[in-house]
């Protein structure tokens, strides 16, 4: 009974927090911090992070209501080369630094692909293929979530201090920050144009999950003689493309699309709030954190130098 009462109180507190975050003009960093503080008081509800990812995906779909096919195609084509190069660079660096730190192979790969592609989503997709230990998965997720939280505060400040344009800043966020939620939160701090640029570039980056998981599956099959796990296509990307195409083909829907996109931006803050509630970093290993930090700083500085 006591467990049920605690769950009820947690749900009620979360509902109140979501209402405040959805209505108040707060930043993504503030939403994440508010969720983390509430989660600390409530004991980190297990459902919070999962629900946050669901809200995030639907919010990404809704962002398509304010974009045109021409913008999406142009940004997508521009992002293919940089995302491929950063993936290759991070993988090479991750394997080298990870071996120097004498980390387990699976933990190296989880942190590396989490940094190179899309944080927690990449870790969740590659872990079953690698048959990674739960402790390695928890540690990799802890590294990514901690660095994501830092990025939400650091990137908006750096973007302003460096005088980056909205397009440059949005592209930098998409290439250098791990999770889609943090990319959206950090880029939104510099306006709608930065958010739109970041959203498209980040989706192109996220698509690399597919070839990476397939390649890992083939490697595991060849090594162990067992069939690897199948890659799951990120459905929300198809939803985003469908909304963009619909609004582009039917101009009469553009006013409604703008309303949906506005609600989606609010939804991004709600997603960050829920992710913050479920944030778990106590299980991360110091050497894994060192690996993730080195990779992240290298990625952020390299992409910034190229873009600027």
PDB file of C-alpha atoms in Angstrom:
ATOM      1  CA  UNK A   1       0.000   0.000   0.000  1.00  0.00           C
ATOM      2  CA  UNK A   2       2.830   2.361   0.879  1.00  0.00           C
ATOM      3  CA  UNK A   3       4.472   1.759  -2.507  1.00  0.00           C
ATOM      4  CA  UNK A   4       1.168   2.537  -4.226  1.00  0.00           C
ATOM      5  CA  UNK A   5       0.813   5.759  -2.226  1.00  0.00           C
ATOM      6  CA  UNK A   6       4.336   6.807  -3.159  1.00  0.00           C
ATOM      7  CA  UNK A   7       3.623   6.106  -6.825  1.00  0.00           C
ATOM      8  CA  UNK A   8       0.417   8.152  -6.617  1.00  0.00           C
ATOM      9  CA  UNK A   9       2.231  11.080  -5.015  1.00  0.00           C
ATOM     10  CA  UNK A  10       4.982  10.859  -7.614  1.00  0.00           C
ATOM     11  CA  UNK A  11       2.446  10.901 -10.449  1.00  0.00           C
ATOM     12  CA  UNK A  12       0.596  13.860  -8.908  1.00  0.00           C
ATOM     13  CA  UNK A  13       3.817  15.834  -8.397  1.00  0.00           C
ATOM     14  CA  UNK A  14       4.941  15.005 -11.925  1.00  0.00           C
ATOM     15  CA  UNK A  15       1.585  16.109 -13.331  1.00  0.00           C
ATOM     16  CA  UNK A  16       1.845  19.451 -11.543  1.00  0.00           C
ATOM     17  CA  UNK A  17       5.417  19.881 -12.734  1.00  0.00           C
ATOM     18  CA  UNK A  18       4.461  19.091 -16.326  1.00  0.00           C
ATOM     19  CA  UNK A  19       1.665  21.672 -16.196  1.00  0.00           C
ATOM     20  CA  UNK A  20       4.059  24.339 -14.935  1.00  0.00           C
ATOM     21  CA  UNK A  21       6.728  23.498 -17.515  1.00  0.00           C
ATOM     22  CA  UNK A  22       4.169  23.426 -20.349  1.00  0.00           C
ATOM     23  CA  UNK A  23       2.717  26.837 -19.459  1.00  0.00           C
ATOM     24  CA  UNK A  24       5.706  28.766 -18.123  1.00  0.00           C
ATOM     25  CA  UNK A  25       8.317  30.358 -20.450  1.00  0.00           C
ATOM     26  CA  UNK A  26      11.251  28.326 -19.129  1.00  0.00           C
ATOM     27  CA  UNK A  27      14.399  27.165 -20.909  1.00  0.00           C
ATOM     28  CA  UNK A  28      15.260  23.555 -21.658  1.00  0.00           C
ATOM     29  CA  UNK A  29      18.037  23.676 -19.073  1.00  0.00           C
ATOM     30  CA  UNK A  30      15.606  24.901 -16.405  1.00  0.00           C
ATOM     31  CA  UNK A  31      13.139  22.154 -17.320  1.00  0.00           C
ATOM     32  CA  UNK A  32      15.824  19.463 -17.008  1.00  0.00           C
ATOM     33  CA  UNK A  33      17.076  20.883 -13.704  1.00  0.00           C
ATOM     34  CA  UNK A  34      13.536  21.142 -12.326  1.00  0.00           C
ATOM     35  CA  UNK A  35      12.858  17.533 -13.263  1.00  0.00           C
ATOM     36  CA  UNK A  36      16.149  16.382 -11.721  1.00  0.00           C
ATOM     37  CA  UNK A  37      15.342  18.137  -8.442  1.00  0.00           C
ATOM     38  CA  UNK A  38      11.829  16.707  -8.326  1.00  0.00           C
ATOM     39  CA  UNK A  39      13.156  13.266  -9.224  1.00  0.00           C
ATOM     40  CA  UNK A  40      15.614  13.447  -6.336  1.00  0.00           C
ATOM     41  CA  UNK A  41      12.715  14.125  -3.964  1.00  0.00           C
ATOM     42  CA  UNK A  42      10.533  11.365  -5.435  1.00  0.00           C
ATOM     43  CA  UNK A  43      13.212   8.698  -5.706  1.00  0.00           C
ATOM     44  CA  UNK A  44      13.682   8.733  -9.493  1.00  0.00           C
ATOM     45  CA  UNK A  45      10.437   7.172 -10.817  1.00  0.00           C
ATOM     46  CA  UNK A  46      11.317   4.444 -13.322  1.00  0.00           C
ATOM     47  CA  UNK A  47       8.616   5.567 -15.765  1.00  0.00           C
ATOM     48  CA  UNK A  48       9.777   9.183 -16.032  1.00  0.00           C
ATOM     49  CA  UNK A  49      12.609   8.754 -18.550  1.00  0.00           C
ATOM     50  CA  UNK A  50      10.545   6.380 -20.715  1.00  0.00           C
ATOM     51  CA  UNK A  51       7.617   8.774 -20.876  1.00  0.00           C
ATOM     52  CA  UNK A  52      10.008  11.628 -21.557  1.00  0.00           C
ATOM     53  CA  UNK A  53      11.335   9.849 -24.635  1.00  0.00           C
ATOM     54  CA  UNK A  54       7.779   9.308 -25.893  1.00  0.00           C
ATOM     55  CA  UNK A  55       6.891  12.975 -25.470  1.00  0.00           C
ATOM     56  CA  UNK A  56      10.153  13.906 -27.181  1.00  0.00           C
ATOM     57  CA  UNK A  57       9.413  11.789 -30.262  1.00  0.00           C
ATOM     58  CA  UNK A  58       5.914  13.197 -30.702  1.00  0.00           C
ATOM     59  CA  UNK A  59       7.270  16.711 -30.215  1.00  0.00           C
ATOM     60  CA  UNK A  60       9.835  16.142 -32.968  1.00  0.00           C
ATOM     61  CA  UNK A  61       7.000  15.047 -35.267  1.00  0.00           C
ATOM     62  CA  UNK A  62       5.083  18.225 -34.404  1.00  0.00           C
ATOM     63  CA  UNK A  63       8.033  20.471 -35.244  1.00  0.00           C
ATOM     64  CA  UNK A  64       7.522  19.529 -38.888  1.00  0.00           C
ATOM     65  CA  UNK A  65       4.385  21.676 -38.934  1.00  0.00           C
ATOM     66  CA  UNK A  66       6.455  24.867 -39.171  1.00  0.00           C
ATOM     67  CA  UNK A  67       8.952  23.672 -41.796  1.00  0.00           C
ATOM     68  CA  UNK A  68       8.912  23.414 -45.580  1.00  0.00           C
ATOM     69  CA  UNK A  69      10.175  20.512 -47.740  1.00  0.00           C
ATOM     70  CA  UNK A  70      12.807  22.759 -49.341  1.00  0.00           C
ATOM     71  CA  UNK A  71      14.328  23.657 -45.966  1.00  0.00           C
ATOM     72  CA  UNK A  72      14.361  20.033 -44.806  1.00  0.00           C
ATOM     73  CA  UNK A  73      15.919  18.716 -48.028  1.00  0.00           C
ATOM     74  CA  UNK A  74      18.593  21.416 -48.096  1.00  0.00           C
ATOM     75  CA  UNK A  75      19.547  20.967 -44.447  1.00  0.00           C
ATOM     76  CA  UNK A  76      19.431  17.179 -44.732  1.00  0.00           C
ATOM     77  CA  UNK A  77      21.696  17.062 -47.773  1.00  0.00           C
ATOM     78  CA  UNK A  78      24.143  19.438 -46.096  1.00  0.00           C
ATOM     79  CA  UNK A  79      24.255  17.292 -42.948  1.00  0.00           C
ATOM     80  CA  UNK A  80      25.125  13.928 -44.549  1.00  0.00           C
ATOM     81  CA  UNK A  81      28.834  14.626 -44.970  1.00  0.00           C
ATOM     82  CA  UNK A  82      29.519  16.182 -41.540  1.00  0.00           C
ATOM     83  CA  UNK A  83      27.594  13.482 -39.667  1.00  0.00           C
ATOM     84  CA  UNK A  84      29.486  10.722 -41.478  1.00  0.00           C
ATOM     85  CA  UNK A  85      32.866  12.324 -40.782  1.00  0.00           C
ATOM     86  CA  UNK A  86      32.125  12.945 -37.111  1.00  0.00           C
ATOM     87  CA  UNK A  87      30.913   9.353 -36.702  1.00  0.00           C
ATOM     88  CA  UNK A  88      34.136   7.999 -38.194  1.00  0.00           C
ATOM     89  CA  UNK A  89      36.329  10.338 -36.147  1.00  0.00           C
ATOM     90  CA  UNK A  90      34.611   9.577 -32.839  1.00  0.00           C
ATOM     91  CA  UNK A  91      34.727   5.808 -33.422  1.00  0.00           C
ATOM     92  CA  UNK A  92      38.476   5.875 -34.164  1.00  0.00           C
ATOM     93  CA  UNK A  93      39.181   8.104 -31.154  1.00  0.00           C
ATOM     94  CA  UNK A  94      36.862   6.106 -28.900  1.00  0.00           C
ATOM     95  CA  UNK A  95      38.521   2.792 -29.666  1.00  0.00           C
ATOM     96  CA  UNK A  96      41.984   4.249 -29.151  1.00  0.00           C
ATOM     97  CA  UNK A  97      41.269   6.106 -25.897  1.00  0.00           C
ATOM     98  CA  UNK A  98      39.134   3.256 -24.558  1.00  0.00           C
ATOM     99  CA  UNK A  99      41.926   0.737 -25.019  1.00  0.00           C
ATOM    100  CA  UNK A 100      44.419   3.100 -23.347  1.00  0.00           C
ATOM    101  CA  UNK A 101      42.049   3.345 -20.380  1.00  0.00           C
ATOM    102  CA  UNK A 102      41.696  -0.460 -20.391  1.00  0.00           C
ATOM    103  CA  UNK A 103      37.934  -0.358 -20.424  1.00  0.00           C
ATOM    104  CA  UNK A 104      35.844  -3.404 -21.403  1.00  0.00           C
ATOM    105  CA  UNK A 105      35.162  -3.593 -25.124  1.00  0.00           C
ATOM    106  CA  UNK A 106      31.384  -3.329 -24.822  1.00  0.00           C
ATOM    107  CA  UNK A 107      31.585  -0.294 -22.537  1.00  0.00           C
ATOM    108  CA  UNK A 108      33.954   1.402 -25.000  1.00  0.00           C
ATOM    109  CA  UNK A 109      31.529   0.803 -27.865  1.00  0.00           C
ATOM    110  CA  UNK A 110      28.470   1.935 -25.902  1.00  0.00           C
ATOM    111  CA  UNK A 111      30.060   5.229 -24.852  1.00  0.00           C
ATOM    112  CA  UNK A 112      31.578   5.751 -28.298  1.00  0.00           C
ATOM    113  CA  UNK A 113      28.388   5.215 -30.291  1.00  0.00           C
ATOM    114  CA  UNK A 114      26.388   7.147 -27.707  1.00  0.00           C
ATOM    115  CA  UNK A 115      28.693  10.095 -28.333  1.00  0.00           C
ATOM    116  CA  UNK A 116      28.935   9.667 -32.091  1.00  0.00           C
ATOM    117  CA  UNK A 117      25.252   9.190 -32.939  1.00  0.00           C
ATOM    118  CA  UNK A 118      22.468  10.023 -30.508  1.00  0.00           C
ATOM    119  CA  UNK A 119      23.217   9.307 -26.893  1.00  0.00           C
ATOM    120  CA  UNK A 120      20.788   7.097 -25.007  1.00  0.00           C
ATOM    121  CA  UNK A 121      18.994   5.974 -28.172  1.00  0.00           C
ATOM    122  CA  UNK A 122      22.221   4.682 -29.712  1.00  0.00           C
ATOM    123  CA  UNK A 123      23.159   2.934 -26.468  1.00  0.00           C
ATOM    124  CA  UNK A 124      19.731   1.306 -26.238  1.00  0.00           C
ATOM    125  CA  UNK A 125      19.944   0.178 -29.876  1.00  0.00           C
ATOM    126  CA  UNK A 126      23.465  -1.247 -29.740  1.00  0.00           C
ATOM    127  CA  UNK A 127      23.374  -2.840 -26.271  1.00  0.00           C
ATOM    128  CA  UNK A 128      21.237  -5.884 -27.280  1.00  0.00           C
ATOM    129  CA  UNK A 129      23.427  -6.523 -30.312  1.00  0.00           C
ATOM    130  CA  UNK A 130      26.582  -6.422 -28.200  1.00  0.00           C
ATOM    131  CA  UNK A 131      24.884  -8.427 -25.419  1.00  0.00           C
ATOM    132  CA  UNK A 132      26.306  -5.827 -23.062  1.00  0.00           C
ATOM    133  CA  UNK A 133      26.162  -6.193 -19.296  1.00  0.00           C
ATOM    134  CA  UNK A 134      23.566  -4.180 -17.391  1.00  0.00           C
ATOM    135  CA  UNK A 135      26.335  -2.447 -15.438  1.00  0.00           C
ATOM    136  CA  UNK A 136      27.993  -1.319 -18.677  1.00  0.00           C
ATOM    137  CA  UNK A 137      24.700  -0.059 -20.085  1.00  0.00           C
ATOM    138  CA  UNK A 138      23.918   1.867 -16.889  1.00  0.00           C
ATOM    139  CA  UNK A 139      27.395   3.395 -16.816  1.00  0.00           C
ATOM    140  CA  UNK A 140      27.259   4.484 -20.466  1.00  0.00           C
ATOM    141  CA  UNK A 141      23.813   6.013 -19.981  1.00  0.00           C
ATOM    142  CA  UNK A 142      25.048   7.837 -16.892  1.00  0.00           C
ATOM    143  CA  UNK A 143      27.949   9.336 -18.828  1.00  0.00           C
ATOM    144  CA  UNK A 144      25.707  10.508 -21.653  1.00  0.00           C
ATOM    145  CA  UNK A 145      23.008  11.969 -19.392  1.00  0.00           C
ATOM    146  CA  UNK A 146      25.537  13.876 -17.285  1.00  0.00           C
ATOM    147  CA  UNK A 147      27.228  15.402 -20.331  1.00  0.00           C
ATOM    148  CA  UNK A 148      23.830  16.195 -21.857  1.00  0.00           C
ATOM    149  CA  UNK A 149      22.902  18.148 -18.736  1.00  0.00           C
ATOM    150  CA  UNK A 150      26.152  20.118 -18.911  1.00  0.00           C
ATOM    151  CA  UNK A 151      25.572  20.849 -22.614  1.00  0.00           C
ATOM    152  CA  UNK A 152      22.142  22.335 -21.929  1.00  0.00           C
ATOM    153  CA  UNK A 153      23.755  25.025 -19.810  1.00  0.00           C
ATOM    154  CA  UNK A 154      27.099  25.425 -21.589  1.00  0.00           C
ATOM    155  CA  UNK A 155      26.099  25.550 -25.277  1.00  0.00           C
ATOM    156  CA  UNK A 156      23.641  28.496 -25.150  1.00  0.00           C
ATOM    157  CA  UNK A 157      26.234  30.525 -23.236  1.00  0.00           C
ATOM    158  CA  UNK A 158      29.038  29.572 -25.634  1.00  0.00           C
ATOM    159  CA  UNK A 159      26.876  30.280 -28.676  1.00  0.00           C
ATOM    160  CA  UNK A 160      26.197  33.804 -27.426  1.00  0.00           C
ATOM    161  CA  UNK A 161      29.784  34.421 -26.315  1.00  0.00           C
ATOM    162  CA  UNK A 162      31.143  33.309 -29.697  1.00  0.00           C
ATOM    163  CA  UNK A 163      28.527  35.257 -31.684  1.00  0.00           C
ATOM    164  CA  UNK A 164      27.409  32.250 -33.714  1.00  0.00           C
ATOM    165  CA  UNK A 165      24.610  32.674 -36.228  1.00  0.00           C
ATOM    166  CA  UNK A 166      21.376  30.757 -35.677  1.00  0.00           C
ATOM    167  CA  UNK A 167      22.153  28.266 -38.461  1.00  0.00           C
ATOM    168  CA  UNK A 168      25.743  27.688 -37.330  1.00  0.00           C
ATOM    169  CA  UNK A 169      24.738  27.340 -33.704  1.00  0.00           C
ATOM    170  CA  UNK A 170      21.902  24.916 -34.519  1.00  0.00           C
ATOM    171  CA  UNK A 171      24.201  22.761 -36.647  1.00  0.00           C
ATOM    172  CA  UNK A 172      26.837  22.751 -33.908  1.00  0.00           C
ATOM    173  CA  UNK A 173      24.306  21.629 -31.308  1.00  0.00           C
ATOM    174  CA  UNK A 174      23.109  18.820 -33.581  1.00  0.00           C
ATOM    175  CA  UNK A 175      26.625  17.557 -34.297  1.00  0.00           C
ATOM    176  CA  UNK A 176      28.132  17.911 -30.823  1.00  0.00           C
ATOM    177  CA  UNK A 177      25.397  17.123 -28.275  1.00  0.00           C
ATOM    178  CA  UNK A 178      24.376  13.537 -27.603  1.00  0.00           C
ATOM    179  CA  UNK A 179      20.612  13.136 -27.118  1.00  0.00           C
ATOM    180  CA  UNK A 180      17.906  14.670 -29.283  1.00  0.00           C
ATOM    181  CA  UNK A 181      16.203  16.129 -26.206  1.00  0.00           C
ATOM    182  CA  UNK A 182      19.303  18.095 -25.210  1.00  0.00           C
ATOM    183  CA  UNK A 183      19.961  19.150 -28.818  1.00  0.00           C
ATOM    184  CA  UNK A 184      16.446  20.547 -28.983  1.00  0.00           C
ATOM    185  CA  UNK A 185      16.673  22.242 -25.605  1.00  0.00           C
ATOM    186  CA  UNK A 186      20.046  23.856 -26.242  1.00  0.00           C
ATOM    187  CA  UNK A 187      19.263  24.981 -29.804  1.00  0.00           C
ATOM    188  CA  UNK A 188      15.853  26.403 -28.858  1.00  0.00           C
ATOM    189  CA  UNK A 189      17.639  28.857 -26.558  1.00  0.00           C
ATOM    190  CA  UNK A 190      18.776  30.697 -29.714  1.00  0.00           C
ATOM    191  CA  UNK A 191      15.398  30.821 -31.439  1.00  0.00           C
ATOM    192  CA  UNK A 192      13.176  28.921 -33.859  1.00  0.00           C
ATOM    193  CA  UNK A 193      15.650  28.975 -36.776  1.00  0.00           C
ATOM    194  CA  UNK A 194      18.394  27.398 -34.688  1.00  0.00           C
ATOM    195  CA  UNK A 195      15.947  24.753 -33.450  1.00  0.00           C
ATOM    196  CA  UNK A 196      14.754  23.903 -36.965  1.00  0.00           C
ATOM    197  CA  UNK A 197      18.313  23.599 -38.276  1.00  0.00           C
ATOM    198  CA  UNK A 198      19.321  21.451 -35.317  1.00  0.00           C
ATOM    199  CA  UNK A 199      16.260  19.191 -35.625  1.00  0.00           C
ATOM    200  CA  UNK A 200      16.919  18.254 -39.256  1.00  0.00           C
ATOM    201  CA  UNK A 201      20.675  17.804 -38.805  1.00  0.00           C
ATOM    202  CA  UNK A 202      20.154  15.715 -35.690  1.00  0.00           C
ATOM    203  CA  UNK A 203      17.697  13.447 -37.493  1.00  0.00           C
ATOM    204  CA  UNK A 204      20.233  12.791 -40.232  1.00  0.00           C
ATOM    205  CA  UNK A 205      22.788  12.002 -37.524  1.00  0.00           C
ATOM    206  CA  UNK A 206      20.310   9.654 -35.804  1.00  0.00           C
ATOM    207  CA  UNK A 207      19.801   7.659 -39.005  1.00  0.00           C
ATOM    208  CA  UNK A 208      23.337   6.317 -38.632  1.00  0.00           C
ATOM    209  CA  UNK A 209      21.918   4.013 -35.941  1.00  0.00           C
ATOM    210  CA  UNK A 210      20.702   1.696 -38.703  1.00  0.00           C
ATOM    211  CA  UNK A 211      23.977   0.917 -40.514  1.00  0.00           C
ATOM    212  CA  UNK A 212      25.896   0.839 -37.220  1.00  0.00           C
ATOM    213  CA  UNK A 213      23.549  -1.680 -35.581  1.00  0.00           C
ATOM    214  CA  UNK A 214      23.454  -3.819 -38.728  1.00  0.00           C
ATOM    215  CA  UNK A 215      27.264  -3.802 -38.934  1.00  0.00           C
ATOM    216  CA  UNK A 216      27.580  -4.707 -35.259  1.00  0.00           C
ATOM    217  CA  UNK A 217      25.018  -7.477 -35.705  1.00  0.00           C
ATOM    218  CA  UNK A 218      26.993  -8.977 -38.568  1.00  0.00           C
ATOM    219  CA  UNK A 219      30.198  -8.733 -36.536  1.00  0.00           C
ATOM    220  CA  UNK A 220      28.666 -10.473 -33.535  1.00  0.00           C
ATOM    221  CA  UNK A 221      27.168 -13.167 -35.777  1.00  0.00           C
ATOM    222  CA  UNK A 222      30.534 -13.814 -37.444  1.00  0.00           C
ATOM    223  CA  UNK A 223      32.324 -13.872 -34.098  1.00  0.00           C
ATOM    224  CA  UNK A 224      29.899 -15.923 -31.988  1.00  0.00           C
ATOM    225  CA  UNK A 225      27.913 -17.745 -34.659  1.00  0.00           C
ATOM    226  CA  UNK A 226      24.661 -16.295 -33.255  1.00  0.00           C
ATOM    227  CA  UNK A 227      22.170 -14.012 -34.922  1.00  0.00           C
ATOM    228  CA  UNK A 228      22.436 -10.400 -33.775  1.00  0.00           C
ATOM    229  CA  UNK A 229      19.506  -8.204 -32.830  1.00  0.00           C
ATOM    230  CA  UNK A 230      17.632  -6.335 -35.529  1.00  0.00           C
ATOM    231  CA  UNK A 231      17.853  -2.588 -35.929  1.00  0.00           C
ATOM    232  CA  UNK A 232      14.729  -0.598 -35.174  1.00  0.00           C
ATOM    233  CA  UNK A 233      13.948   2.287 -37.492  1.00  0.00           C
ATOM    234  CA  UNK A 234      13.301   5.549 -35.610  1.00  0.00           C
ATOM    235  CA  UNK A 235       9.624   5.971 -36.578  1.00  0.00           C
ATOM    236  CA  UNK A 236       9.395   9.564 -35.411  1.00  0.00           C
ATOM    237  CA  UNK A 237      11.670  10.617 -38.284  1.00  0.00           C
ATOM    238  CA  UNK A 238       9.105   9.251 -40.754  1.00  0.00           C
ATOM    239  CA  UNK A 239       6.386  11.115 -38.833  1.00  0.00           C
ATOM    240  CA  UNK A 240       8.357  14.351 -39.048  1.00  0.00           C
ATOM    241  CA  UNK A 241       8.870  13.947 -42.809  1.00  0.00           C
ATOM    242  CA  UNK A 242       5.171  13.141 -43.279  1.00  0.00           C
ATOM    243  CA  UNK A 243       4.064  16.301 -41.436  1.00  0.00           C
ATOM    244  CA  UNK A 244       6.495  18.457 -43.429  1.00  0.00           C
ATOM    245  CA  UNK A 245       5.236  16.954 -46.702  1.00  0.00           C
ATOM    246  CA  UNK A 246       1.575  17.357 -45.727  1.00  0.00           C
ATOM    247  CA  UNK A 247       1.931  21.031 -44.808  1.00  0.00           C
ATOM    248  CA  UNK A 248       4.033  21.626 -47.931  1.00  0.00           C
ATOM    249  CA  UNK A 249       1.448  20.025 -50.246  1.00  0.00           C
ATOM    250  CA  UNK A 250      -1.539  21.698 -48.576  1.00  0.00           C
ATOM    251  CA  UNK A 251      -0.699  25.367 -47.889  1.00  0.00           C
ATOM    252  CA  UNK A 252      -4.079  25.824 -46.171  1.00  0.00           C
ATOM    253  CA  UNK A 253      -2.710  23.713 -43.301  1.00  0.00           C
ATOM    254  CA  UNK A 254       0.206  26.051 -42.585  1.00  0.00           C
ATOM    255  CA  UNK A 255      -1.572  28.077 -39.843  1.00  0.00           C
ATOM    256  CA  UNK A 256      -2.520  24.828 -38.107  1.00  0.00           C
ATOM    257  CA  UNK A 257       1.037  23.579 -38.621  1.00  0.00           C
ATOM    258  CA  UNK A 258       2.426  26.640 -36.853  1.00  0.00           C
ATOM    259  CA  UNK A 259       0.125  25.971 -33.881  1.00  0.00           C
ATOM    260  CA  UNK A 260       1.225  22.329 -33.750  1.00  0.00           C
ATOM    261  CA  UNK A 261       4.895  23.370 -33.925  1.00  0.00           C
ATOM    262  CA  UNK A 262       4.396  25.840 -31.067  1.00  0.00           C
ATOM    263  CA  UNK A 263       2.856  23.095 -28.929  1.00  0.00           C
ATOM    264  CA  UNK A 264       5.709  20.778 -29.941  1.00  0.00           C
ATOM    265  CA  UNK A 265       8.287  23.292 -28.646  1.00  0.00           C
ATOM    266  CA  UNK A 266       6.472  23.257 -25.312  1.00  0.00           C
ATOM    267  CA  UNK A 267       6.486  19.488 -25.487  1.00  0.00           C
ATOM    268  CA  UNK A 268      10.269  19.478 -25.781  1.00  0.00           C
ATOM    269  CA  UNK A 269      10.506  21.166 -22.374  1.00  0.00           C
ATOM    270  CA  UNK A 270       8.087  18.623 -20.920  1.00  0.00           C
ATOM    271  CA  UNK A 271      10.264  15.838 -22.335  1.00  0.00           C
ATOM    272  CA  UNK A 272      13.372  17.340 -20.740  1.00  0.00           C
ATOM    273  CA  UNK A 273      11.529  17.675 -17.430  1.00  0.00           C
ATOM    274  CA  UNK A 274      10.594  13.979 -17.478  1.00  0.00           C
ATOM    275  CA  UNK A 275      14.087  12.916 -18.550  1.00  0.00           C
ATOM    276  CA  UNK A 276      15.461  14.936 -15.640  1.00  0.00           C
ATOM    277  CA  UNK A 277      13.121  13.160 -13.235  1.00  0.00           C
ATOM    278  CA  UNK A 278      14.535   9.795 -14.261  1.00  0.00           C
ATOM    279  CA  UNK A 279      18.160  10.915 -14.469  1.00  0.00           C
ATOM    280  CA  UNK A 280      20.516   8.271 -13.031  1.00  0.00           C
ATOM    281  CA  UNK A 281      24.229   9.034 -12.872  1.00  0.00           C
ATOM    282  CA  UNK A 282      25.339   7.229  -9.708  1.00  0.00           C
ATOM    283  CA  UNK A 283      26.126   4.035 -11.638  1.00  0.00           C
ATOM    284  CA  UNK A 284      28.689   5.581 -14.021  1.00  0.00           C
ATOM    285  CA  UNK A 285      32.326   4.454 -13.852  1.00  0.00           C
ATOM    286  CA  UNK A 286      35.055   7.135 -13.567  1.00  0.00           C
ATOM    287  CA  UNK A 287      37.084   5.808 -16.501  1.00  0.00           C
ATOM    288  CA  UNK A 288      33.970   5.613 -18.655  1.00  0.00           C
ATOM    289  CA  UNK A 289      33.220   9.230 -17.730  1.00  0.00           C
ATOM    290  CA  UNK A 290      36.771  10.172 -18.706  1.00  0.00           C
ATOM    291  CA  UNK A 291      36.351   8.443 -22.073  1.00  0.00           C
ATOM    292  CA  UNK A 292      33.007  10.126 -22.724  1.00  0.00           C
ATOM    293  CA  UNK A 293      34.312  13.548 -21.685  1.00  0.00           C
ATOM    294  CA  UNK A 294      37.383  13.298 -23.930  1.00  0.00           C
ATOM    295  CA  UNK A 295      35.276  12.239 -26.902  1.00  0.00           C
ATOM    296  CA  UNK A 296      32.673  14.934 -26.284  1.00  0.00           C
ATOM    297  CA  UNK A 297      35.176  17.771 -25.880  1.00  0.00           C
ATOM    298  CA  UNK A 298      37.047  16.612 -28.973  1.00  0.00           C
ATOM    299  CA  UNK A 299      33.811  16.403 -30.987  1.00  0.00           C
ATOM    300  CA  UNK A 300      32.542  19.790 -29.801  1.00  0.00           C
ATOM    301  CA  UNK A 301      35.778  21.645 -30.452  1.00  0.00           C
ATOM    302  CA  UNK A 302      36.422  20.005 -33.829  1.00  0.00           C
ATOM    303  CA  UNK A 303      32.940  20.660 -35.196  1.00  0.00           C
ATOM    304  CA  UNK A 304      32.997  24.228 -33.877  1.00  0.00           C
ATOM    305  CA  UNK A 305      36.340  24.891 -35.587  1.00  0.00           C
ATOM    306  CA  UNK A 306      34.980  23.537 -38.870  1.00  0.00           C
ATOM    307  CA  UNK A 307      31.699  25.454 -38.697  1.00  0.00           C
ATOM    308  CA  UNK A 308      33.137  28.720 -37.472  1.00  0.00           C
TER     309      UNK A 308
END
